[in-house]
Structures are given as structure tokens and as C-alpha cells.
Amino acid sequence: MKQSEYLRYDATALAHLIRRGEVTSREVCEAAVERATVVNGALNAICFPQFSEALAQDFPKQGAFAGVPLLLKDLAQEQGNRPCTYGSRGFRNYIAPQDSEFVRRAREGGLVFMGRTATPEFGLKAVTESELWGPSRNPWNTNLTPGGSSGGSGAAAAAGVVPMAGANDGGGSIRIPAAYNGLFGLKPSRGRISNGPLVGEAWTGASADHVVTRTVRDSATMLDVLSGPASGDPFVIPGPGEAYADLMQKSPGSLKIGVFTASPYDTAVAPECVAAVEETARILENLGHKVEYARPEFDGMALARCYLGLYFGEVSALIAKARSQLGAADSDFELDTRLMGMLGDTMPLSDYVLRRQQWNEFARALGAFFAGYDLYLCPTTGQLPARIGELDTPAHLKMAAKLMLALKAGKVLHRSGQVDQIAMDSLARTPFTQLANLTGTPAMSVPMHWTADGLPVGVQLGAPHGGEGVLLQLAAQLEEAAPWFGYYERLENAFPAAGL
């Protein structure tokens, strides 16, 4: 299968070709390997290639995606007896004891694992630039980040290495790379896809697994493959009643959609991100939906503090695990990660519990909003992709080192303005995505806009808990009204550094 042919198909179409015998699984996977060989040197998206292993296996004959190649994210999507580094030198010797539920179900769906994709350390940033793997790069401009934390997956899928790639989202990590790479990215509802068997609720319920894709139908069909509870899950949510792949083909009816473009944290929003929302609103109106300015009413800074409290606790626990089980040293973790861990170690337990309880306030505020609107529409990100290395400024590193010294000296920082500054530094560029994580509601990024420089810009739509069906239906309408899957033609000029 020629690369030029391979790039023209999404995962659903490749599976159809394989089932009809028009192409073999081996030919498809060989095309994926060839594409990876051409572009990964420029993108640094794949941290653990598994090409030889993939090509040597007996290719699957059963499943919705039988014989189609997939890359897994090197964070939580664990393969039994394989490394899973979480983007950290502290986990470089970690070998997963068994398959995650995501991996097990993807394998049952017939997918062929081609390798693992890079992520920032512990998935903590909206850029993928770990000290372990180095920076991953955006295929539309290799001087820019592909986002994070599923940045390696986003870059690889957009570049045509695979038609879709594994991702997870604890604060925007599916939606941000989708927005920056011109992909479709759906974060499912809390409980829709099992985090098992080693985890009940990832990030105490804030994080969800899924994929980034080039088409809506691939995301819908993959949700059919992955969704449903596993034995021992903390709770079970109702299914859709029919396959998402079928449901997405139906009309959502006329929807009432609230639109907002101002950051919840009162941070700057790029004009291109606002323009993407306004352009999408016009398309939605032309499709027969009612669109008006409205936003959920909640305390944005409180949400940022609650989200950072989650960060602090999760990082502290991961560092403790690496130290006790893997013999990791302080020097095995990046400066920002060590700071987060120290803030977690010094956070009073009552503060952590109070912040976790406050998630309910955001869920109730969003529930009140959905009493009057079916969906919300806003930017996916507040800014366009940062340049590689842009966020690791000397001033930022100096401040992090200063705070670490203060913590070592026994100072309490949790109720200080310095922690608010950390929140703004961490979230200012991507302020729109955390609401869906803390409320457990589904949200998607749709590639609806392109800048004059040829960069994709995503818009975000969110629904009430369990509302993946209506999101997929609306996404299918938008995909038909403003098709974005012209990848082969666009890719011809997208990789100057790769010499394509």
C-alpha cells in the first residue's frame, strides 16, 4: 500500500478495505511503519516503536478495526510486561504488570499496536517536552508544540502515521492536542470508559481515556469498542441504547447552544481562538440551531485552585510510588514536577478534601446552565501553540527554584498568592478545558478554523454527563458542513523539516 494511498483513509475505511480483501493488514501496517520512518525524526512523537513486533504477529481477523494500526499513549495505557514511563525518568524502569482495560479492549477491537507515544512528565503540561524524551513537535509547524499531554499521539495522528492514537484527558489532554493538530478529540463522561484494572477512578475521576482521530466516525466507533464498565469499577453509567457509530448518523434536532469566549480565569484569549468560535456559531445557526451568548456561572479562580490541588496530590503520590517501588531519586524528576510534589506533601489534608468537595459547586453550576441550554460552545484553548521551549523561561525556572527553597525551609505557601501565580502560569494558555474534567462531563474539540499561517484552531463543545451521543451527532453535522479531512493535500506542505 503506497503512502499516498494510506494517508487518504481513516481507520474505518482501512478496516473496510481489509475486510473486503482489497488490502492486507500487513500492507496497511507496513505503510504505517514507512510513514513513521519518514516523519518521526522531525516530530519525535513515538518514544517506544514496536514495529518489528507488530509486523511479526498473526494479524487480527475479528473486531471493528481488525488489522488497523494504533499507537498507545505512554501514560496509563499500559501493556502487560512492557515499559510505561509516564514521560518520567523516575518511571523509566517501570514494567506494567498487566494490560490496562483500554489496551485489552483495543486489542479485542482488532487494533495492531505499533508503539507508544511521548507525553510530558506525568501528563502535567499542555506541551510535550519531557526531559526523558525531548520535545515532540507540531506537524503543521515543527517549531511549535503539538500540545499535551497527548502531544505525541496528536502529532502522529495528524501526520498520518496512524489514523488515530490513544490519548487520555485529565485537564484537556485529548482536546488540546486535537485543537493544535487539526484533529477531532472527544473526552468522554466520567465512567464511560473503564480505567481498570489497576485504577478505579483516574485522578479521582477527572481523567478519561479515549483517542484522537481524523474523523468523527472513527471516534464514535472507537467509543463503541472501549466503552462499558469492567468488573470492580466504582460505578456504572447507562449506555447509549445503540452503537455510537449508528447514533452519530442521526440528527440531533434543533439544539440551544450557549456561547462564550472569555477565559474563566480572566486571562487573555487569542483573536484566532475567538474567531474560530464565532465562525462555528454562524455555521451552527445555518444548520438550524439556536445560538446565543451565555456561560456557566462559577468562580474561575476557585476552579483553578481546585484543579491545582488535584495536581499537587497526584504528583506527590506518583513521586512517592517511584521512590518506594522503583528506587527513583529526586534528580529523576523535573524541577516543576518536584515543586508540585512538594506542594502536595505540604498541603494540609483538610485543604485537599475541601478542594475536592468544591468540585460539586462546579458540577451544580454546570447543571444549572444545562437546565436552559443543550450544549456550550467556547474555544478549546486560549492561545495558539507555544514555540518549543517557550514556557521554560529563566524567570519561570527561577521562581520554581525559589518556591522549592521556601518549602524546604518549612514555609507554608498553599494560601498565598504564589500558588495562584502557579495556577495562572500552568493554565493561562488553556483555561477552557478543566471544567469538563472536574465535573465529569463530556466535551469535544472540533477543528473548525485555520489561521492565515495554516495552523488549525479547535473549538470546544460540552454536554451534560452521558451526552456523548449528541456531541457526536453535532460533530458529524459540522464535519459535513465544513470538512477538515483534506489531510493528504495539506500534508504535502506540512513538513518542511522532514523534507516531504
Coordinates of C-alpha atoms in Angstrom, one line a residue:
M1 CA 0.0 0.0 0.0
K2 CA 1.5 3.3 -1.1
Q3 CA 1.9 6.1 1.5
S4 CA -0.1 8.4 -0.7
E5 CA -3.0 5.9 -0.7
Y6 CA -2.6 5.2 3.1
L7 CA -2.9 8.8 4.0
R8 CA -6.3 9.1 2.3
Y9 CA -8.1 6.7 4.6
D10 CA -9.3 6.9 8.1
A11 CA -9.4 3.9 10.4
T12 CA -12.9 2.9 9.5
A13 CA -12.1 2.9 5.7
L14 CA -8.9 0.9 6.3
A15 CA -10.9 -1.7 8.2
H16 CA -13.4 -1.9 5.4
L17 CA -10.6 -2.4 2.8
I18 CA -9.0 -5.2 4.9
R19 CA -12.4 -6.9 5.4
R20 CA -13.1 -6.8 1.7
G21 CA -9.7 -8.3 0.9
E22 CA -8.6 -5.2 -1.1
V23 CA -5.5 -4.8 1.0
T24 CA -3.9 -6.9 3.8
S25 CA -3.3 -5.9 7.4
R26 CA 0.4 -6.4 6.8
E27 CA 0.3 -3.9 3.9
V28 CA -1.5 -1.4 6.0
C29 CA 0.9 -1.7 8.9
E30 CA 3.9 -1.6 6.6
A31 CA 2.6 1.7 5.3
A32 CA 2.3 3.0 8.9
V33 CA 5.9 1.9 9.6
E34 CA 7.0 3.6 6.4
R35 CA 5.2 6.8 7.3
A36 CA 6.6 6.8 10.8
T37 CA 10.1 6.3 9.4
V38 CA 9.7 9.4 7.2
V39 CA 8.2 11.8 9.7
N40 CA 9.1 10.7 13.3
G41 CA 12.6 12.1 13.1
A42 CA 11.1 15.6 12.6
L43 CA 8.2 15.1 15.1
N44 CA 9.7 12.9 17.9
A45 CA 6.2 11.6 18.5
I46 CA 6.9 7.9 19.1
C47 CA 9.0 7.1 22.2
F48 CA 8.8 3.2 22.0
P49 CA 8.5 1.8 18.5
Q50 CA 7.0 -1.7 18.3
F51 CA 7.2 -2.0 14.5
S52 CA 9.0 -5.4 14.3
E53 CA 6.8 -6.9 16.9
A54 CA 3.6 -5.6 15.1
L55 CA 4.7 -6.9 11.7
A56 CA 5.7 -10.4 13.1
Q57 CA 2.4 -11.2 14.7
D58 CA -0.6 -13.0 13.4
F59 CA -2.8 -10.2 12.3
P60 CA -6.3 -10.0 13.9
K61 CA -9.3 -11.2 11.9
Q62 CA -12.0 -10.0 14.2
G63 CA -13.1 -6.7 15.6
A64 CA -14.4 -3.4 14.3
F65 CA -10.8 -2.3 13.4
A66 CA -9.3 -5.6 12.6
G67 CA -5.8 -5.1 11.3
V68 CA -5.7 -1.3 11.7
P69 CA -2.6 0.2 13.3
L70 CA -2.8 2.2 16.6
L71 CA -0.3 4.0 18.8
L72 CA -0.8 4.0 22.6
K73 CA 0.0 6.8 24.9
D74 CA 2.9 6.2 27.2
L75 CA 0.7 7.2 30.2
A76 CA -1.7 4.8 31.9
Q77 CA -2.5 2.9 28.7
E78 CA -0.3 0.1 30.0
Q79 CA 0.7 -3.0 28.1
G80 CA 1.5 -6.0 30.3
N81 CA 5.2 -6.8 30.5
R82 CA 6.1 -3.6 28.6
P83 CA 7.6 -0.3 29.8
C84 CA 5.3 2.6 30.6
T85 CA 7.4 5.6 31.6
Y86 CA 4.7 8.3 32.2
G87 CA 7.2 10.6 30.5
S88 CA 9.4 10.5 33.6
R89 CA 13.0 9.3 34.2
G90 CA 11.6 8.2 37.6
F91 CA 9.5 5.5 35.8
R92 CA 12.0 4.5 33.1
N93 CA 12.4 1.1 34.8
Y94 CA 8.7 0.5 35.3
I95 CA 7.2 -2.5 33.6
A96 CA 3.4 -2.8 33.6
P97 CA 2.2 -5.9 35.3
Q98 CA -0.8 -6.4 33.0
D99 CA -2.8 -4.8 30.2
S100 CA -5.0 -1.8 31.1
E101 CA -8.7 -2.1 30.2
F102 CA -8.1 0.3 27.3
V103 CA -5.4 -1.9 25.9
R104 CA -7.4 -5.1 26.4
R105 CA -10.5 -3.7 24.6
A106 CA -8.4 -2.1 21.8
R107 CA -6.8 -5.5 21.2
E108 CA -10.2 -7.1 21.1
G109 CA -11.3 -4.5 18.6
G110 CA -8.6 -5.9 16.3
L111 CA -6.2 -3.0 16.5
V112 CA -2.5 -3.6 16.0
F113 CA -0.2 -1.8 18.4
M114 CA 2.7 0.0 16.6
G115 CA 4.3 1.6 19.6
R116 CA 3.9 4.2 22.3
T117 CA 3.7 8.0 22.1
A118 CA 5.6 10.7 24.1
T119 CA 4.0 12.6 26.9
P120 CA 5.2 15.3 29.3
E121 CA 6.2 14.1 32.7
F122 CA 3.2 12.6 34.4
G123 CA 1.0 14.3 31.8
L124 CA 1.2 17.5 33.7
K125 CA 1.6 20.1 30.9
A126 CA -0.1 21.3 27.8
V127 CA 3.2 20.9 26.0
T128 CA 5.1 17.6 25.3
E129 CA 8.7 18.3 26.2
S130 CA 9.9 15.9 28.8
E131 CA 13.5 15.7 29.8
L132 CA 13.3 11.9 29.2
W133 CA 12.2 12.0 25.6
G134 CA 12.8 15.6 24.5
P135 CA 10.3 17.8 22.7
S136 CA 7.6 16.5 20.4
R137 CA 6.7 18.8 17.5
N138 CA 3.6 20.0 15.7
P139 CA 3.4 18.7 12.2
W140 CA 1.9 21.9 10.9
N141 CA 4.9 23.9 12.1
T142 CA 7.7 21.9 13.7
N143 CA 8.8 25.0 15.7
L144 CA 5.6 24.7 17.7
T145 CA 4.3 22.3 20.3
P146 CA 1.6 19.7 19.4
G147 CA 0.1 20.4 22.9
G148 CA -0.2 17.9 25.7
S149 CA -0.3 15.8 27.4
S150 CA -1.3 13.6 24.5
G151 CA 1.1 15.5 22.3
G152 CA 2.9 12.6 20.8
S153 CA -0.4 11.0 19.8
G154 CA -1.7 14.2 18.3
A155 CA 1.4 14.8 16.2
A156 CA 1.5 11.2 15.0
A157 CA -2.2 11.0 14.0
A158 CA -2.1 14.4 12.3
A159 CA 1.0 13.4 10.4
G160 CA -0.7 10.3 9.1
V161 CA 1.5 7.7 10.9
V162 CA -1.7 6.2 12.2
P163 CA -5.3 7.2 11.6
M164 CA -6.0 7.5 15.3
A165 CA -3.9 7.2 18.5
G166 CA -4.6 6.6 22.2
A167 CA -5.0 9.6 24.5
N168 CA -6.3 10.5 27.9
D169 CA -7.6 13.7 29.4
G170 CA -7.3 14.9 33.0
G171 CA -7.4 18.6 32.2
G172 CA -7.6 18.9 28.4
S173 CA -5.1 16.4 27.3
I174 CA -7.2 14.9 24.5
R175 CA -8.8 18.2 23.5
I176 CA -5.7 20.5 23.5
P177 CA -3.7 18.3 21.1
A178 CA -6.7 17.8 18.9
A179 CA -7.1 21.6 18.7
Y180 CA -3.4 22.2 18.0
N181 CA -3.1 19.4 15.4
G182 CA -6.3 19.7 13.4
L183 CA -7.9 16.6 14.9
F184 CA -11.2 15.5 16.5
G185 CA -10.9 14.8 20.2
L186 CA -13.7 13.7 22.5
K187 CA -13.3 13.4 26.2
P188 CA -15.9 11.0 27.4
S189 CA -18.0 11.2 30.6
R190 CA -16.7 10.0 33.9
G191 CA -17.3 6.3 34.0
R192 CA -17.9 5.9 30.2
I193 CA -14.6 4.0 29.6
S194 CA -13.1 1.9 32.4
N195 CA -9.8 3.0 33.9
G196 CA -9.3 -0.6 35.2
P197 CA -8.0 -2.9 36.4
L198 CA -5.3 -1.1 38.4
V199 CA -7.2 2.1 38.8
G200 CA -10.8 2.8 39.9
E201 CA -11.1 6.5 39.0
A202 CA -8.1 8.1 37.4
W203 CA -7.2 11.4 39.0
T204 CA -10.1 10.8 41.4
G205 CA -12.5 10.9 38.4
A206 CA -11.0 13.9 36.5
S207 CA -9.3 11.8 33.8
A208 CA -10.8 9.8 31.0
D209 CA -9.3 7.6 28.2
H210 CA -10.1 7.7 24.5
V211 CA -8.4 8.6 21.2
V212 CA -7.6 11.5 18.9
T213 CA -8.8 10.9 15.4
R214 CA -9.0 12.5 12.0
T215 CA -12.8 11.7 11.6
V216 CA -15.8 11.7 13.8
R217 CA -16.8 8.2 12.8
D218 CA -13.5 6.8 14.0
S219 CA -14.0 8.4 17.4
A220 CA -17.6 7.1 17.6
T221 CA -16.7 3.5 16.6
M222 CA -13.7 3.5 19.0
L223 CA -16.1 4.6 21.8
D224 CA -18.2 1.5 21.0
V225 CA -15.0 -0.6 21.2
L226 CA -13.9 0.9 24.5
S227 CA -17.0 1.9 26.5
G228 CA -18.7 0.0 29.2
P229 CA -17.8 -1.0 32.8
A230 CA -15.3 -3.5 34.0
S231 CA -15.7 -5.8 37.0
G232 CA -14.9 -3.8 40.1
D233 CA -15.4 -0.4 38.6
P234 CA -16.7 2.2 41.2
F235 CA -19.9 2.8 39.4
V236 CA -21.8 2.1 36.1
I237 CA -23.3 4.7 33.9
P238 CA -26.1 4.0 31.4
G239 CA -25.1 3.1 27.8
P240 CA -26.5 4.9 24.8
G241 CA -29.1 2.3 23.8
E242 CA -27.5 1.8 20.4
A243 CA -24.0 1.9 18.9
Y244 CA -22.4 5.3 18.8
A245 CA -21.4 4.6 15.2
D246 CA -25.1 4.4 14.4
L247 CA -26.3 7.1 16.8
M248 CA -23.9 9.7 15.3
Q249 CA -25.6 9.3 11.9
K250 CA -28.9 10.6 13.3
S251 CA -29.9 14.3 13.6
P252 CA -29.6 15.9 17.0
G253 CA -32.6 18.0 16.2
S254 CA -32.5 21.8 16.8
L255 CA -30.2 22.5 19.8
K256 CA -30.0 25.5 22.0
I257 CA -26.3 26.3 22.5
G258 CA -24.7 28.9 24.8
V259 CA -21.6 30.5 23.6
F260 CA -18.8 32.3 25.5
T261 CA -15.2 33.3 24.5
A262 CA -13.9 34.9 27.7
S263 CA -11.5 32.9 29.8
P264 CA -12.9 31.6 33.1
Y265 CA -9.6 32.8 34.7
D266 CA -9.8 36.3 33.1
T267 CA -6.7 35.5 31.1
A268 CA -6.1 36.7 27.5
V269 CA -7.7 34.8 24.6
A270 CA -6.1 34.9 21.2
P271 CA -8.2 36.6 18.4
E272 CA -7.9 33.4 16.3
C273 CA -9.5 31.4 19.1
V274 CA -12.4 33.8 19.3
A275 CA -12.8 33.9 15.5
A276 CA -13.0 30.1 15.5
V277 CA -15.9 30.1 17.9
E278 CA -17.7 32.9 16.1
E279 CA -17.3 31.2 12.7
T280 CA -18.6 27.9 14.2
A281 CA -21.6 29.7 15.8
R282 CA -22.5 31.0 12.3
I283 CA -22.3 27.5 10.9
L284 CA -24.4 26.1 13.7
E285 CA -27.1 28.8 13.1
N286 CA -27.1 27.9 9.4
L287 CA -27.7 24.2 10.5
G288 CA -30.8 25.3 12.3
H289 CA -29.5 25.5 15.9
K290 CA -30.2 28.4 18.2
V291 CA -27.0 30.1 19.4
E292 CA -26.7 32.9 21.9
Y293 CA -24.1 34.2 24.3
A294 CA -24.4 32.5 27.7
R295 CA -21.9 30.9 30.1
P296 CA -22.0 28.7 33.2
E297 CA -21.6 30.9 36.3
F298 CA -18.9 29.7 38.6
D299 CA -15.8 31.1 40.4
G300 CA -13.0 30.6 37.8
M301 CA -10.1 31.1 40.2
A302 CA -11.7 28.6 42.7
L303 CA -11.8 26.1 39.8
A304 CA -8.1 26.8 39.1
R305 CA -7.1 26.3 42.7
C306 CA -9.1 23.1 42.9
Y307 CA -7.5 21.8 39.8
L308 CA -4.0 22.6 41.0
G309 CA -4.8 20.9 44.3
L310 CA -5.5 17.7 42.3
Y311 CA -2.2 18.2 40.6
F312 CA -0.3 18.6 43.8
G313 CA -1.8 15.4 45.4
E314 CA -1.4 13.2 42.3
V315 CA 2.2 14.2 41.7
S316 CA 3.1 13.7 45.3
A317 CA 1.6 10.2 45.2
L318 CA 3.4 9.3 41.9
I319 CA 6.8 10.5 43.1
A320 CA 6.3 8.5 46.3
K321 CA 5.5 5.4 44.3
A322 CA 8.5 5.8 42.1
R323 CA 10.8 6.3 45.1
S324 CA 9.4 3.3 47.1
Q325 CA 8.9 0.8 44.2
L326 CA 11.5 1.8 41.6
G327 CA 14.2 3.4 43.7
A328 CA 13.9 6.8 42.0
A329 CA 15.9 9.8 43.3
D330 CA 14.9 13.4 43.4
S331 CA 17.1 14.1 40.4
D332 CA 15.0 11.7 38.3
F333 CA 12.1 14.3 38.3
E334 CA 11.9 17.6 36.5
L335 CA 12.1 20.8 38.5
D336 CA 8.4 21.7 38.1
T337 CA 7.4 18.2 39.0
R338 CA 9.4 18.2 42.2
L339 CA 7.8 21.5 43.1
M340 CA 4.3 20.1 42.5
G341 CA 5.2 17.1 44.6
M342 CA 6.5 19.2 47.5
L343 CA 3.3 21.3 47.4
G344 CA 1.4 18.1 47.6
D345 CA 3.4 16.8 50.5
T346 CA 2.9 20.1 52.4
M347 CA -0.8 20.6 51.6
P348 CA -3.0 20.1 54.7
L349 CA -5.2 17.1 54.3
S350 CA -8.2 19.2 55.2
D351 CA -7.4 21.6 52.3
Y352 CA -7.2 18.8 49.8
V353 CA -10.6 17.4 51.0
L354 CA -12.2 20.8 50.9
R355 CA -11.0 21.4 47.4
R356 CA -12.2 18.0 46.3
Q357 CA -15.6 18.7 47.8
Q358 CA -15.8 22.0 45.9
W359 CA -15.9 20.1 42.6
N360 CA -19.6 19.8 43.5
E361 CA -20.1 23.5 43.2
F362 CA -18.8 23.5 39.6
A363 CA -21.0 20.5 38.7
R364 CA -24.1 22.2 40.1
A365 CA -23.3 25.4 38.2
L366 CA -22.9 23.5 35.0
G367 CA -26.1 21.6 35.8
A368 CA -27.9 24.9 36.2
F369 CA -26.6 26.1 32.8
F370 CA -27.8 22.9 31.1
A371 CA -31.3 23.5 32.5
G372 CA -31.5 26.2 29.9
Y373 CA -29.1 25.0 27.1
D374 CA -28.3 21.7 25.5
L375 CA -24.6 22.4 24.9
Y376 CA -22.0 25.1 25.4
L377 CA -19.5 26.3 22.7
C378 CA -16.2 28.0 23.6
P379 CA -12.6 28.0 22.5
T380 CA -10.7 24.8 23.2
T381 CA -7.6 26.7 24.1
G382 CA -6.9 30.3 25.0
Q383 CA -3.8 30.7 22.8
L384 CA -2.2 29.2 19.7
P385 CA 0.5 26.6 20.2
A386 CA 3.6 27.8 22.1
R387 CA 7.0 27.6 20.5
I388 CA 9.2 24.7 21.6
G389 CA 10.8 25.7 24.9
E390 CA 8.9 28.9 25.2
L391 CA 7.3 28.1 28.5
D392 CA 10.6 27.1 30.3
T393 CA 11.8 30.7 30.7
P394 CA 14.6 31.6 33.1
A395 CA 12.1 33.6 35.1
H396 CA 9.8 30.6 35.4
L397 CA 12.6 28.3 36.4
K398 CA 13.9 30.8 38.9
M399 CA 10.5 31.2 40.5
A400 CA 10.1 27.4 40.8
A401 CA 13.5 27.1 42.4
K402 CA 12.7 29.9 44.9
L403 CA 9.4 28.2 45.9
M404 CA 11.2 24.9 46.4
L405 CA 13.7 26.6 48.7
A406 CA 10.8 28.2 50.7
L407 CA 9.1 24.8 51.1
K408 CA 12.3 23.2 52.2
A409 CA 12.6 25.9 54.8
G410 CA 9.2 25.0 56.2
K411 CA 7.2 27.9 54.8
V412 CA 3.5 27.3 54.1
L413 CA 2.5 28.5 50.6
H414 CA -0.9 27.0 50.0
R415 CA -2.9 30.0 50.9
S416 CA -0.6 32.5 49.3
G417 CA -0.7 34.5 46.1
Q418 CA 2.3 32.5 44.9
V419 CA 0.1 29.4 44.5
D420 CA -2.4 31.4 42.5
Q421 CA 0.5 32.5 40.3
I422 CA 1.5 28.9 39.7
A423 CA -2.1 28.2 38.7
M424 CA -2.1 31.0 36.2
D425 CA 1.3 30.0 34.8
S426 CA 0.1 26.5 34.3
L427 CA -3.4 27.1 33.0
A428 CA -3.4 30.6 31.3
R429 CA -2.9 29.2 27.8
T430 CA -5.5 26.5 28.2
P431 CA -8.2 27.8 30.6
F432 CA -11.3 26.3 29.0
T433 CA -10.8 22.6 29.4
Q434 CA -10.6 21.9 33.1
L435 CA -14.3 22.5 33.8
A436 CA -15.3 19.2 32.0
N437 CA -12.7 17.3 33.9
L438 CA -13.8 18.3 37.4
T439 CA -17.5 17.9 36.6
G440 CA -17.0 14.6 34.8
T441 CA -18.9 15.8 31.7
P442 CA -18.1 15.0 28.1
A443 CA -16.6 17.6 25.8
M444 CA -15.0 17.6 22.4
S445 CA -12.6 19.7 20.3
V446 CA -13.6 20.1 16.7
P447 CA -11.1 21.5 14.1
M448 CA -13.3 24.3 12.7
H449 CA -10.8 27.0 11.8
W450 CA -7.4 27.6 10.2
T451 CA -5.2 30.7 10.7
A452 CA -3.7 32.6 7.8
D453 CA -0.4 30.8 8.6
G454 CA -2.1 27.4 8.1
L455 CA -2.4 26.4 11.8
P456 CA -5.5 24.6 12.9
V457 CA -7.7 26.0 15.7
G458 CA -10.2 23.9 17.6
V459 CA -13.5 24.8 19.2
Q460 CA -14.9 23.1 22.2
L461 CA -18.4 21.9 22.7
G462 CA -19.6 20.4 26.0
A463 CA -22.7 18.4 27.1
P464 CA -24.3 17.1 30.3
H465 CA -23.0 13.9 31.8
G466 CA -23.7 11.0 29.4
G467 CA -24.2 13.3 26.4
E468 CA -21.6 11.8 24.1
G469 CA -24.3 10.9 21.6
V470 CA -25.5 14.4 20.9
L471 CA -21.9 15.7 20.8
L472 CA -21.0 13.1 18.1
Q473 CA -24.2 13.9 16.2
L474 CA -23.4 17.6 16.2
A475 CA -19.8 16.9 15.3
A476 CA -20.9 14.8 12.3
Q477 CA -23.0 17.8 11.1
L478 CA -20.1 20.1 11.4
E479 CA -17.8 17.7 9.7
E480 CA -20.2 17.6 6.7
A481 CA -20.7 21.3 6.7
A482 CA -17.0 22.2 7.0
P483 CA -15.0 19.1 6.1
W484 CA -11.5 19.1 7.6
F485 CA -10.2 15.7 6.4
G486 CA -8.2 17.1 3.4
Y487 CA -5.1 15.7 5.1
Y488 CA -3.2 14.3 2.1
E489 CA -3.3 17.6 0.2
R490 CA -2.4 19.6 3.3
L491 CA 0.3 17.3 4.4
E492 CA 2.2 17.8 1.2
N493 CA 3.3 21.2 2.5
A494 CA 3.2 20.5 6.3
F495 CA 6.6 19.1 7.0
P496 CA 9.4 21.4 5.8
A497 CA 11.8 19.9 8.4
A498 CA 11.1 16.4 7.1
G499 CA 11.8 17.3 3.5
L500 CA 8.5 16.0 2.2

